[in-house]
XYZ file of C-alpha atoms in Angstrom:
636
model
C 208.523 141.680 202.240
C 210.393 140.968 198.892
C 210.003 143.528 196.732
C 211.594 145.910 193.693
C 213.614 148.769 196.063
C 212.233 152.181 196.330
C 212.526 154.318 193.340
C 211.375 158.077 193.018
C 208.245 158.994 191.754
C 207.134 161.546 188.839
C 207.010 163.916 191.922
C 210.338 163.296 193.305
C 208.836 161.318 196.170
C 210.052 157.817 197.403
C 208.062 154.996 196.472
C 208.065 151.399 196.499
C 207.607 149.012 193.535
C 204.696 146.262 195.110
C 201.450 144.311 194.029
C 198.394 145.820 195.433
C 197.637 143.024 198.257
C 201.096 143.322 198.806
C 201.103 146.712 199.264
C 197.809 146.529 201.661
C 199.068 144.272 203.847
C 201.969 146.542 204.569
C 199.730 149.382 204.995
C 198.152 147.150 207.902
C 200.834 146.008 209.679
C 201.441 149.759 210.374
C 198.359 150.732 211.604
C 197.419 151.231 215.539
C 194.274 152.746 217.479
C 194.964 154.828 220.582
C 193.160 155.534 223.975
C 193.716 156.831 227.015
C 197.388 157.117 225.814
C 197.650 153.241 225.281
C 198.014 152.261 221.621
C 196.935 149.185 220.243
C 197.802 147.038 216.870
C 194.535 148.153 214.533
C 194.965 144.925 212.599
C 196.138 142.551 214.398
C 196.108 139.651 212.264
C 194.365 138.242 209.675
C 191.839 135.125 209.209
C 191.716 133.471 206.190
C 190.509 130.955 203.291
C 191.903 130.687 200.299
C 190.607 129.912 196.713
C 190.826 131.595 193.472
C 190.135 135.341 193.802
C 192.610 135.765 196.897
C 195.129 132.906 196.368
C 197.426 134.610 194.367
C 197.001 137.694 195.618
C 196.255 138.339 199.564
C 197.710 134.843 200.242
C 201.279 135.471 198.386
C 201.274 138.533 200.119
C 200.476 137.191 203.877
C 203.033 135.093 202.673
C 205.780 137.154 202.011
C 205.433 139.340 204.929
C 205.493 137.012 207.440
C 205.167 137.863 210.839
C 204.144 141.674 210.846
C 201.168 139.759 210.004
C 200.182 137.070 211.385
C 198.136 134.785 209.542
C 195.294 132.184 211.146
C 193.633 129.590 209.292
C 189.842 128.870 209.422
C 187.657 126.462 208.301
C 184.778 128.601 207.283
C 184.515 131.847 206.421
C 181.246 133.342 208.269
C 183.255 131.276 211.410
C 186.377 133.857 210.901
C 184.564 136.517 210.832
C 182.590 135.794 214.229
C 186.221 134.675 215.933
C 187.191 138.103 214.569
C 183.989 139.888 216.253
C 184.802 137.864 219.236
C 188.898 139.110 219.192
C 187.246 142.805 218.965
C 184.784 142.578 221.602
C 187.068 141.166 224.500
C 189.903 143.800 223.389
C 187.677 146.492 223.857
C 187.150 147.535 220.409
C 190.675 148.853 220.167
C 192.115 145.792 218.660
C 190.473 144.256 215.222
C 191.139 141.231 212.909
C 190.934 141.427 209.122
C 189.697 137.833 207.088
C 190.590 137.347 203.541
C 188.337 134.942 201.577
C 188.047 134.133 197.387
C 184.780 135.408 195.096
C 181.861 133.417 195.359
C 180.357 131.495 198.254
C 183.522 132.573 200.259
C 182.356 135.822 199.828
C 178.923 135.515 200.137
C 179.570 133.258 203.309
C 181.004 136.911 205.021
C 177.448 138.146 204.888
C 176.215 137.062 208.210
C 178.923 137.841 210.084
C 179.051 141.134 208.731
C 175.639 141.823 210.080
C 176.715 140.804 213.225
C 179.621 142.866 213.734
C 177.703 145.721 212.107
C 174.475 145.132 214.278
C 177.285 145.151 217.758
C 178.804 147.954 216.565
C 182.405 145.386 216.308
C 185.074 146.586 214.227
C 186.235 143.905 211.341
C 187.771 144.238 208.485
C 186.439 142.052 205.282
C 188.800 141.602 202.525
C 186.806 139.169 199.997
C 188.194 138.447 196.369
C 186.649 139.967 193.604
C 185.994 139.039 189.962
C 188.314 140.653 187.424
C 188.305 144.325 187.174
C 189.700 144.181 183.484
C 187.217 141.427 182.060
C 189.161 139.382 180.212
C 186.727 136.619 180.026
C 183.332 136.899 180.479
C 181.789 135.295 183.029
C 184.617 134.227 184.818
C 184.050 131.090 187.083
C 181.241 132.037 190.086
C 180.477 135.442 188.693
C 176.867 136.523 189.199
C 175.688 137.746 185.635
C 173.297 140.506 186.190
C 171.861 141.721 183.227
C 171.260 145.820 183.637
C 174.605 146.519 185.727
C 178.390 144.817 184.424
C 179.764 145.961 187.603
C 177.721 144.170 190.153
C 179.139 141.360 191.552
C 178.792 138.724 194.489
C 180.452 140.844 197.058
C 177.594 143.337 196.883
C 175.550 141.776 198.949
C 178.035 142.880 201.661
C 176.837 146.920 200.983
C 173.608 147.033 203.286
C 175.482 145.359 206.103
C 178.909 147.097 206.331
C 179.218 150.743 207.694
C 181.719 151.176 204.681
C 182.352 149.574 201.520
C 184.829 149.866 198.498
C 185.615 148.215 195.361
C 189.420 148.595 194.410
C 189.302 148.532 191.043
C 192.512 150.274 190.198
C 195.561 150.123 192.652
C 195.289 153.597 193.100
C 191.969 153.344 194.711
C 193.697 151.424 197.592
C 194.913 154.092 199.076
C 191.882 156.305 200.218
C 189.725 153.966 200.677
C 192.482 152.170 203.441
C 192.526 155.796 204.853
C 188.782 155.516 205.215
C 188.371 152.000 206.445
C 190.578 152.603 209.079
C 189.262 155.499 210.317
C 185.280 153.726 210.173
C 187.171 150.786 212.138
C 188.669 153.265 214.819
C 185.408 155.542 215.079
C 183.730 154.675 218.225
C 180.274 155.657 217.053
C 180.331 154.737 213.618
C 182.600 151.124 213.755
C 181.199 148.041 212.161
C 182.065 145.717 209.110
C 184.375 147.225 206.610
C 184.381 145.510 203.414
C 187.221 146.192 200.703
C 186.244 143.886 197.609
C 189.157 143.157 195.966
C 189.073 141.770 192.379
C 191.536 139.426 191.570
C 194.026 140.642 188.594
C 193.932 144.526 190.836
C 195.412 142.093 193.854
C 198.108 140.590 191.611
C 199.143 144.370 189.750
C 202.486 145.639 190.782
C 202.058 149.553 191.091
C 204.383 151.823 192.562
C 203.292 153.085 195.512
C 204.418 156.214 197.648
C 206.541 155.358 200.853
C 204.870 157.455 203.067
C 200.923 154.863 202.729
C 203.536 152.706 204.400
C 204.605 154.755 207.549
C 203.238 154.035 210.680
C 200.017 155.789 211.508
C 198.150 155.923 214.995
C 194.454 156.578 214.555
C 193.070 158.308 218.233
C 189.703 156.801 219.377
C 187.711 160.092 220.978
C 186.015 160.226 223.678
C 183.509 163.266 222.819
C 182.287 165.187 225.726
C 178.593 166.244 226.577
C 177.665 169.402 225.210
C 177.078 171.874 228.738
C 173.304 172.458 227.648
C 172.643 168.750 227.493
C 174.474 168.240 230.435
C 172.435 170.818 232.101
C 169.219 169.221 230.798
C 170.183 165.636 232.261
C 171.300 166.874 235.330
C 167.512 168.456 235.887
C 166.024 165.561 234.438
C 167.427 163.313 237.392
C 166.903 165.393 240.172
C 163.279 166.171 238.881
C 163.011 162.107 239.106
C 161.178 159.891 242.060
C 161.712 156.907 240.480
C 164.496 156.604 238.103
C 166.369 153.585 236.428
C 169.426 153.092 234.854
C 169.960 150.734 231.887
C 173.462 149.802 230.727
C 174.255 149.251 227.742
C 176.858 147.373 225.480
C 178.515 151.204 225.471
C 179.355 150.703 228.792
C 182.018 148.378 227.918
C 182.765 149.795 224.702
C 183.965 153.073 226.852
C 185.506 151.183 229.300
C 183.338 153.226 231.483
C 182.585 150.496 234.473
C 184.368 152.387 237.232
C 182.547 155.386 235.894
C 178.915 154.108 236.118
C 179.765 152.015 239.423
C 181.130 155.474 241.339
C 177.685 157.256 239.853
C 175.591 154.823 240.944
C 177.228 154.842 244.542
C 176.660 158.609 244.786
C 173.347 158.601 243.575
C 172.035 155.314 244.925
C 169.924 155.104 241.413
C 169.675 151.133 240.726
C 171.636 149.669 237.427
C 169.921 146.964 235.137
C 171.310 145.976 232.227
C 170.922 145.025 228.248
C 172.494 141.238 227.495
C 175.493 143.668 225.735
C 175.708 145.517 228.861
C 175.561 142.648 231.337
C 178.908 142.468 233.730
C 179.061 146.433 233.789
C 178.532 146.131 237.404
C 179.611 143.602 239.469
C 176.991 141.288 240.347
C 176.939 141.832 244.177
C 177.178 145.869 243.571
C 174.205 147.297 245.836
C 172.473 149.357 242.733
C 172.764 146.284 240.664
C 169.574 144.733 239.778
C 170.297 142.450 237.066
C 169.103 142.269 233.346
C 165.773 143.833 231.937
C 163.066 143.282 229.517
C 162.072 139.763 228.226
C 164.775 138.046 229.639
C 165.560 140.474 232.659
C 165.122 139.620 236.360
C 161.730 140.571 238.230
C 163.719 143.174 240.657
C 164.666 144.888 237.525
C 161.627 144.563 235.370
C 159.229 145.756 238.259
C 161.128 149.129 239.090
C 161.296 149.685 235.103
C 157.054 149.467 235.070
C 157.059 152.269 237.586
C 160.632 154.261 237.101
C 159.579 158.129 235.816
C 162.627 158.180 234.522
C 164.722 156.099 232.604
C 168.421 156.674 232.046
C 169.757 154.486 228.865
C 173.559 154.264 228.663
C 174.888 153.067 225.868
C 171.802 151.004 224.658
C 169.979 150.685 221.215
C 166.430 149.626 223.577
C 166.212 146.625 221.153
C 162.450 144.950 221.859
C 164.290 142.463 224.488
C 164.775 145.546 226.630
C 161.546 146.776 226.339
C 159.603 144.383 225.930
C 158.022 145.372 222.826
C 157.184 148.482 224.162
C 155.147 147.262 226.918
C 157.629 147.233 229.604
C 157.773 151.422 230.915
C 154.533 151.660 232.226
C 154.123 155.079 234.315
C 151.897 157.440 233.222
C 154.785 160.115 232.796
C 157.764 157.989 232.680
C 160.663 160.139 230.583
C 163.749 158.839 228.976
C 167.305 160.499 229.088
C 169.542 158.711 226.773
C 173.433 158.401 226.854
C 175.078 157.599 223.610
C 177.896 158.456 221.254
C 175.556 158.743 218.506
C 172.534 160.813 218.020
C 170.560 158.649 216.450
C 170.302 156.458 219.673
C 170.086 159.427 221.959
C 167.037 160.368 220.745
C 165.357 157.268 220.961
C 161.750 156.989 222.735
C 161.658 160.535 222.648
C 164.588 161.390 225.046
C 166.429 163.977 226.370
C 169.869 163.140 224.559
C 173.227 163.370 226.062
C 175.537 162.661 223.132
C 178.581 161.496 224.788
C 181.205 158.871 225.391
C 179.741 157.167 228.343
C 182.599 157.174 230.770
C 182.946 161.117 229.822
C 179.395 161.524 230.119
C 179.425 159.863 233.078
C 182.020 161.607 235.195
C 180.565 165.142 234.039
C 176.882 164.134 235.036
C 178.084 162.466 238.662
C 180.306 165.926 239.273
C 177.068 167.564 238.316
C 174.786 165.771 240.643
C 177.397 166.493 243.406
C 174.706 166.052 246.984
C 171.969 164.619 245.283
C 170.660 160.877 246.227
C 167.733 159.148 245.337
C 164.805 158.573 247.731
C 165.697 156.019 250.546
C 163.103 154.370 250.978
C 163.735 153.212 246.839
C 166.874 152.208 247.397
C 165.591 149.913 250.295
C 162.744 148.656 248.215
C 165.096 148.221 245.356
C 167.552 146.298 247.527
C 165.051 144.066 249.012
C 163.746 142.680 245.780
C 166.976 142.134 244.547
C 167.477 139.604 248.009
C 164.507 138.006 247.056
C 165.469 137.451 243.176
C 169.126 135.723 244.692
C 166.675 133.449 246.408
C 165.021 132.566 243.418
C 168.745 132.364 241.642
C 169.496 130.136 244.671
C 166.872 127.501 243.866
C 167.482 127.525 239.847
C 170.739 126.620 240.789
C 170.399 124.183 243.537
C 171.556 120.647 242.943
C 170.316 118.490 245.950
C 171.009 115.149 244.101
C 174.326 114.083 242.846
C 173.166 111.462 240.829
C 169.882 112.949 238.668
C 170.179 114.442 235.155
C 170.857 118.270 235.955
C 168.716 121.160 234.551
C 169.963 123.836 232.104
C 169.869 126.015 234.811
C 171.836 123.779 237.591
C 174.587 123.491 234.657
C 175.111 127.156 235.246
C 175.132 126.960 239.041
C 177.921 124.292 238.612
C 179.644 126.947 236.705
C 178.527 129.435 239.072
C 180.600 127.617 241.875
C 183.515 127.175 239.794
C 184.368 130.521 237.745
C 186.409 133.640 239.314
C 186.509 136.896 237.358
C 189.179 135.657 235.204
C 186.833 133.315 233.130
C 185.115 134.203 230.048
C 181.534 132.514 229.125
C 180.563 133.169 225.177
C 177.300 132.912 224.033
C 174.678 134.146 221.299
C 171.553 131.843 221.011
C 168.994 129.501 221.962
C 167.475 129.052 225.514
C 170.976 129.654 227.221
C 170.656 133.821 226.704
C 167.967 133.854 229.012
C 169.051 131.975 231.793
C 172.114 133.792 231.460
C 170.380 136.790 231.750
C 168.281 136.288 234.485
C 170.809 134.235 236.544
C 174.373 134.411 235.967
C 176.317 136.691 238.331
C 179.261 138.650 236.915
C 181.862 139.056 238.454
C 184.031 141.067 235.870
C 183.553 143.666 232.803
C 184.551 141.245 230.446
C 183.628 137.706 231.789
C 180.168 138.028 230.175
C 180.295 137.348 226.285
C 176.817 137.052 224.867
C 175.612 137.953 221.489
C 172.210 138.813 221.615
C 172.334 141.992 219.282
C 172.014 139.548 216.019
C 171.797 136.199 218.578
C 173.461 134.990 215.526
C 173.569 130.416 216.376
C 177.239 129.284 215.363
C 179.010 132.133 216.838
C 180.335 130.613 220.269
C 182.853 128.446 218.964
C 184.456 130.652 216.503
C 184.247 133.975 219.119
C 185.646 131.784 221.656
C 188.612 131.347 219.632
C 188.935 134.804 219.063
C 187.643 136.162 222.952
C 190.953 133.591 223.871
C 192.894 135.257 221.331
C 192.554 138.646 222.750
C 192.505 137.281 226.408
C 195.619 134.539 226.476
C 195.875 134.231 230.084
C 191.717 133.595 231.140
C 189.733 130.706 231.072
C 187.106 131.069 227.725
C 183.986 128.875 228.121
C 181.763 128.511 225.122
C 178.772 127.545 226.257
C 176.661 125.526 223.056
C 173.344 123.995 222.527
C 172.701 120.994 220.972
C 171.210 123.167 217.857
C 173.752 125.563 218.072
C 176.556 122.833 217.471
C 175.464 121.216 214.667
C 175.316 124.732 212.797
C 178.956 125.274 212.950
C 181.588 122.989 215.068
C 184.218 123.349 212.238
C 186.540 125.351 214.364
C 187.213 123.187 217.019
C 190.011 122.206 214.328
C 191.108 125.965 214.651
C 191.331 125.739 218.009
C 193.093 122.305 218.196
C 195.651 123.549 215.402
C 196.571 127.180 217.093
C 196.602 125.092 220.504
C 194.101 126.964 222.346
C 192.569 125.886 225.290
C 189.133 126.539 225.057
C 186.407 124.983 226.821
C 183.226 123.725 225.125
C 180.233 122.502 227.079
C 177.461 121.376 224.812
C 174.177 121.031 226.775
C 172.097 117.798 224.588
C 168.788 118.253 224.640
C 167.291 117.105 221.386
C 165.840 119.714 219.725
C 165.398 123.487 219.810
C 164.198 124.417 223.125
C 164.198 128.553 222.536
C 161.982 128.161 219.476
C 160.102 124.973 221.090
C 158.963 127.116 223.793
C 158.233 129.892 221.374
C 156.695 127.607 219.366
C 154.444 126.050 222.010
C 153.610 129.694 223.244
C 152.304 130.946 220.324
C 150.355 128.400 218.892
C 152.807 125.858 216.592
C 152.698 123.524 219.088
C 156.425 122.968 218.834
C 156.411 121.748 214.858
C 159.222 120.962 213.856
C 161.604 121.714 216.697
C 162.459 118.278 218.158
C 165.468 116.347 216.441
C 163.153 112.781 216.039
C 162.307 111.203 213.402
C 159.613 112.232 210.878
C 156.586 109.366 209.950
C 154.609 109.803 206.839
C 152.099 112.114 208.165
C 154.964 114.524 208.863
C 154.697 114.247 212.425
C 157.915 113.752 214.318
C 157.479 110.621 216.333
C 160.237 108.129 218.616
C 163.107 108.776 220.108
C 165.558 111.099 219.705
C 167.726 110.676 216.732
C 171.160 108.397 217.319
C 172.910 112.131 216.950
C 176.471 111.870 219.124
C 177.919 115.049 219.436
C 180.598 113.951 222.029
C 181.676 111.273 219.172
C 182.294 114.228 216.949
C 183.690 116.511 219.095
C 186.553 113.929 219.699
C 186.644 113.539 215.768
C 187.337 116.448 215.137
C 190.279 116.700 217.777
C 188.486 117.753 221.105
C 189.254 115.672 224.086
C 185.491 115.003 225.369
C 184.098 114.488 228.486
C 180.955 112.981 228.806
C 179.031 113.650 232.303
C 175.166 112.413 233.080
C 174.526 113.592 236.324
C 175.241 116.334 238.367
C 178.393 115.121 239.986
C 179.943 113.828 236.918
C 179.429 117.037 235.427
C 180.991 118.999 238.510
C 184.179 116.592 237.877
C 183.970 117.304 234.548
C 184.065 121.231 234.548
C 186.732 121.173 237.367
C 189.243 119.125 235.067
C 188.111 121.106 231.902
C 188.872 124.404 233.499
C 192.365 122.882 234.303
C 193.259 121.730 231.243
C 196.146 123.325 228.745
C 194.126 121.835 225.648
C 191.208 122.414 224.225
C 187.733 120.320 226.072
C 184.342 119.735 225.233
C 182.170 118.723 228.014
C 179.159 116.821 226.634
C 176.166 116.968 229.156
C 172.312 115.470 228.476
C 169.987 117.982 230.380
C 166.266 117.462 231.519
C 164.013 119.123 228.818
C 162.480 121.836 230.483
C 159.446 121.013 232.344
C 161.342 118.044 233.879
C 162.296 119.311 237.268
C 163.404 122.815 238.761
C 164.139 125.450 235.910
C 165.244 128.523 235.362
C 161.808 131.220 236.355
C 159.957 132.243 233.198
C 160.135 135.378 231.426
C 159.306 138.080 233.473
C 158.476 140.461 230.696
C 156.260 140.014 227.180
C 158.221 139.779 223.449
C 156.872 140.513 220.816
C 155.743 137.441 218.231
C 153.109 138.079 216.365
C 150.669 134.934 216.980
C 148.058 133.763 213.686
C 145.112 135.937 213.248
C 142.620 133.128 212.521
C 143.474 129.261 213.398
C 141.528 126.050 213.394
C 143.725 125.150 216.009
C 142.724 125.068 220.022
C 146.629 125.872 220.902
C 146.615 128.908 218.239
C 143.295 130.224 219.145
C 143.934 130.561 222.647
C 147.641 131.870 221.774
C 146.124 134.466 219.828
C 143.961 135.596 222.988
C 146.950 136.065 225.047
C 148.902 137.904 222.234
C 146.305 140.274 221.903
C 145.726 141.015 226.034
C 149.864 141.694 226.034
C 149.818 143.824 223.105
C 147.104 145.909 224.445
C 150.213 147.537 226.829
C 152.014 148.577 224.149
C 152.793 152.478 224.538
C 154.281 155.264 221.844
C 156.766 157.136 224.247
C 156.422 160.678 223.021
């Protein structure tokens, strides 16, 4: 980096003469996490858009140091943030991107992605522009005026939804709160969004700076272990139990704590479902697994959790998918021991808390359980529902004719056939979630990718960018509803500029079908979820819209395949998975209800249904909301 050579300071210490983004981006480029005695680039690059407000500062900076930071261009800014979410998910945390952006909408388009790393528990680091710390016009372009407070600004709206926020307004402010973001963005309990707003003129100040913010610091990622009287307490808890149930979390992963949780399981013969986050931390044909739970979770799975007396959450935040709304742990004295890093989660439902890392946790619990196995005749029950789920996976999948329009469900048995554990399948909303949950089998720790903490629509594109980033050498599928696209395709031109051959397969079937079932279950009667068009009355009438997704796929620099029946799709996933360029494969699918499907929901969720309706399809919803909300329990 060009700068003014190191002086001396008023102390007699060695500093060096630099602007403050200038100075910051050295910082970074120095930084690393360690784990397990591997160490790991904190920041390893950084996204970014440029405008007034970073321009001149962060971008001249970037600039000028080159390749110690690596610099990737995006299109839009809540898109870098989720291809920086999806870079820190696939390298286990460890690893985390930073994205620059100017004041205004740049900044204010961070907000969503911030929830969503925050929500996962995802280290990023948000670097948005600010407006001028030294006011020497007032307003300055996109400045929010508020009237009672001169120092509010824009970037504000990031506070509620990073886990630590600062506003440099001098360059000596940088460097504590650096010190502090990196240590939020190497804390395994308390990681998230980290937001430094940076106002523009502060960026652009030369300062002098001591040499030591510059030397290279390694930031250790813990792995607390479980206090003894805890441990005590959960090893009494599970050989007190008759029934119990493990559910694995998204801290499975985050701990790296597979091998852990497979060789407990194996000793204990206790069966394994899993959250959406947690998905993959067992290999699909492992004996205790039973795959996913709650609204979205497989009948083997939900049925043991209805009569499990004890449940054993690792690494989970029990969102209402997992339990169903609080409907789903049905025996009279079921009990909850909880696994987790932090407290607040431990406790949850009422449990007996282990605050731990899970793999930690894990190995001290299985040494103290040393003998002990579960009943038997459970694990034979267990393992004969799971048979008879595969069955039902089996038939979802099945595609008996070549030449008909395939299913949702029979584009994920095509997959099915064709994946090993290398690939990677990203995905965060819609339909897809659930048949993903219910039906995909796993093969690896990191092969399942789906965002269901903030199920945030626009994120598979972007994160597969970033999941391929972190993961050079595996196949990265990004698997995209029609709805899902047209919220935010602009990063196929990232992924056709860095060169990186991801693989898009965008299932077209004209409308929302999540929120049309939704709809249709609760009464709307699927308003305003179908992509036709609209006639006077505001009904939505005809055919589909002439929307063709393929056509812009290919515009914007995708090579497209188009398949409309099951063996043109087959061809078409075998040559996508081959390619050394980024594909979209453009598929129509049945609408469900057309043919074999994925089974229904084998739990209740929560959707509060209209109290009073004139409505047939609303009155009757409301009688089944209220018979499934009658099984709600308070687990005390």
């Amino acid at each position: 980096m060009t700068a003014t050579p190191g002086t001396t300071g008023p102390a007699g210490e060695a500093t060096r003469r630099l602007t403050t983004a200038q100075a910051l981006v050295a910082f970074l480029a120095r930084q690393y996490a360690e784990r397990d005695g591997e160490r790991h680039r904190l920041i390893a690059a950084t996204w970014g858009v440029f405008g007034h407000g970073n321009v001149a500062g962060i971008g001249q900076a970037l600039l000028e140091t080159g390749p110690a930071m690596p610099y990737l261009q995006g299109r839009n800014e809540q898109a870098m943030v989720h291809a920086a979410v999806g870079y820190a998910r696939q390298s286990g945390r460890l690893s985390a991107q930073a994205v620059t952006t100017s004041i205004g909408p740049g900044a204010t388009n961070l907000v969503t992605g911030a929830a969503l790393a925050t929500v996962n528990h995802l280290p990023v680091l948000l670097l948005p522009g600010d407006t001028f710390a030294t006011r020497p016009a007032d307003p300055v372009l996109q400045q929010l005026e508020v009237a009672y407070a001169g120092d509010v600004s824009v970037n504000d709206c990031l506070r509620p939804v990073s886990r630590y926020f600062d506003r440099i307004s001098r360059p000596e402010a940088l460097i504590p709160a650096a010190l502090h973001a990196m240590r939020v963005l190497a804390d395994p309990a308390e990681t998230g969004a980290v937001t430094l707003a940076l106002p523009q003129d502060v960026q652009a100040e030369a300062h002098d700076w001591p040499a030591e913010f510059f030397a290279e610091r390694v930031w250790h990622v813990r792995r607390p272990a479980p206090d003894p009287y805890e441990l005590d307490r959960a090893a009494r808890a599970v050989r007190a139990a008759h029934r119990p149930l493990i559910i694995a979390g998204g801290g499975v992963h985050h701990s790296a704590a597979e091998d852990a949780l497979a060789a407990f399981a194996a000793a204990t013969g206790i069966p394994v479902a899993s959250t959406q986050a947690g998905k993959g931390s067992l290999r699909h044909d492992h004996p205790a697994d039973v795959g996913g739970i709650g609204h979205t979770g497989t009948a083997t799975a939900d049925d043991l959790a209805r009569t499990a007396d004890l449940v054993i959450g690792i690494g989970t935040r029990y969102t209402d998918f997992t339990t169903a709304s609080a409907t789903l742990f049905q025996h009279p004295g079921v009990r909850f021991l909880n696994v987790n890093l932090t407290g607040f989660d431990a406790h949850k439902l009422a449990a007996v808390p282990l605050v731990a890392d899970a793999r930690t946790a894990l190995d001290a619990l299985t040494a103290a359980l040393a003998g002990h196995r579960t009943d038997p005749a459970y694990v034979t029950e267990y393992t004969e529902a799971k048979a008879r789920w595969e069955l039902r996976v089996d038939a979802a999948y099945a595609t008996p004719d070549p030449e008909a329009r395939p299913t949702q469900a029979q584009v994920l048995g095509l997959l099915d056939e064709l994946v090993t554990e290398e690939d990677v399948l990203v995905n965060a909303a819609g339909s897809l979630p659930g048949d993903l949950h219910k039906l995909w089998r796993a093969r690896s720790p990191r092969q399942y990718h789906v965002e269901y903490g903030y199920s945030c629509m626009g994120y598979e594109i972007p994160a597969a960018i970033g999941v391929r980033m972190a993961a050079p050498d595996r196949p990265v599928w990004a698997l995209v509803g029609d709805g899902t696209y047209l919220m935010n395709p602009t990063e196929i031109v990232t992924a056709v500029q860095e060169g990186l051959p991801v693989k898009l397969v965008v299932l077209q079937n004209h409308g929302y079908a999540s929120i049309g079932g939704l709809s249709e279950a609760t009464g709307g009667e699927r308003f305003g979820t179908d992509y036709r068009h609209r006639s006077a009355d505001g009904n939505f009438t005809g055919p589909p819209l002439p929307v063709d997704l393929a056509a812009n796929a290919a515009s914007l620099g995708m090579r497209v395949l188009r398949a409309g029946t099951v063996g043109e799709l087959r061809a078409a996933l075998a040559e996508a998975r081959a390619a050394d360029r980024p594909v979209c494969v453009h598929v129509e699918t049945e609408t469900p209800g057309d043919g074999p499907g994925s089974p229904g929901a084998q739990a209740w969720w929560d959707v509060p249904v209209a109290g009073t309706a004139t409505r047939p399809a609303a009155v009757e919803a409301r009688k089944e909301y209220e018979r499934h909300s009658a099984g709600r329990r308070r687990h005390l």
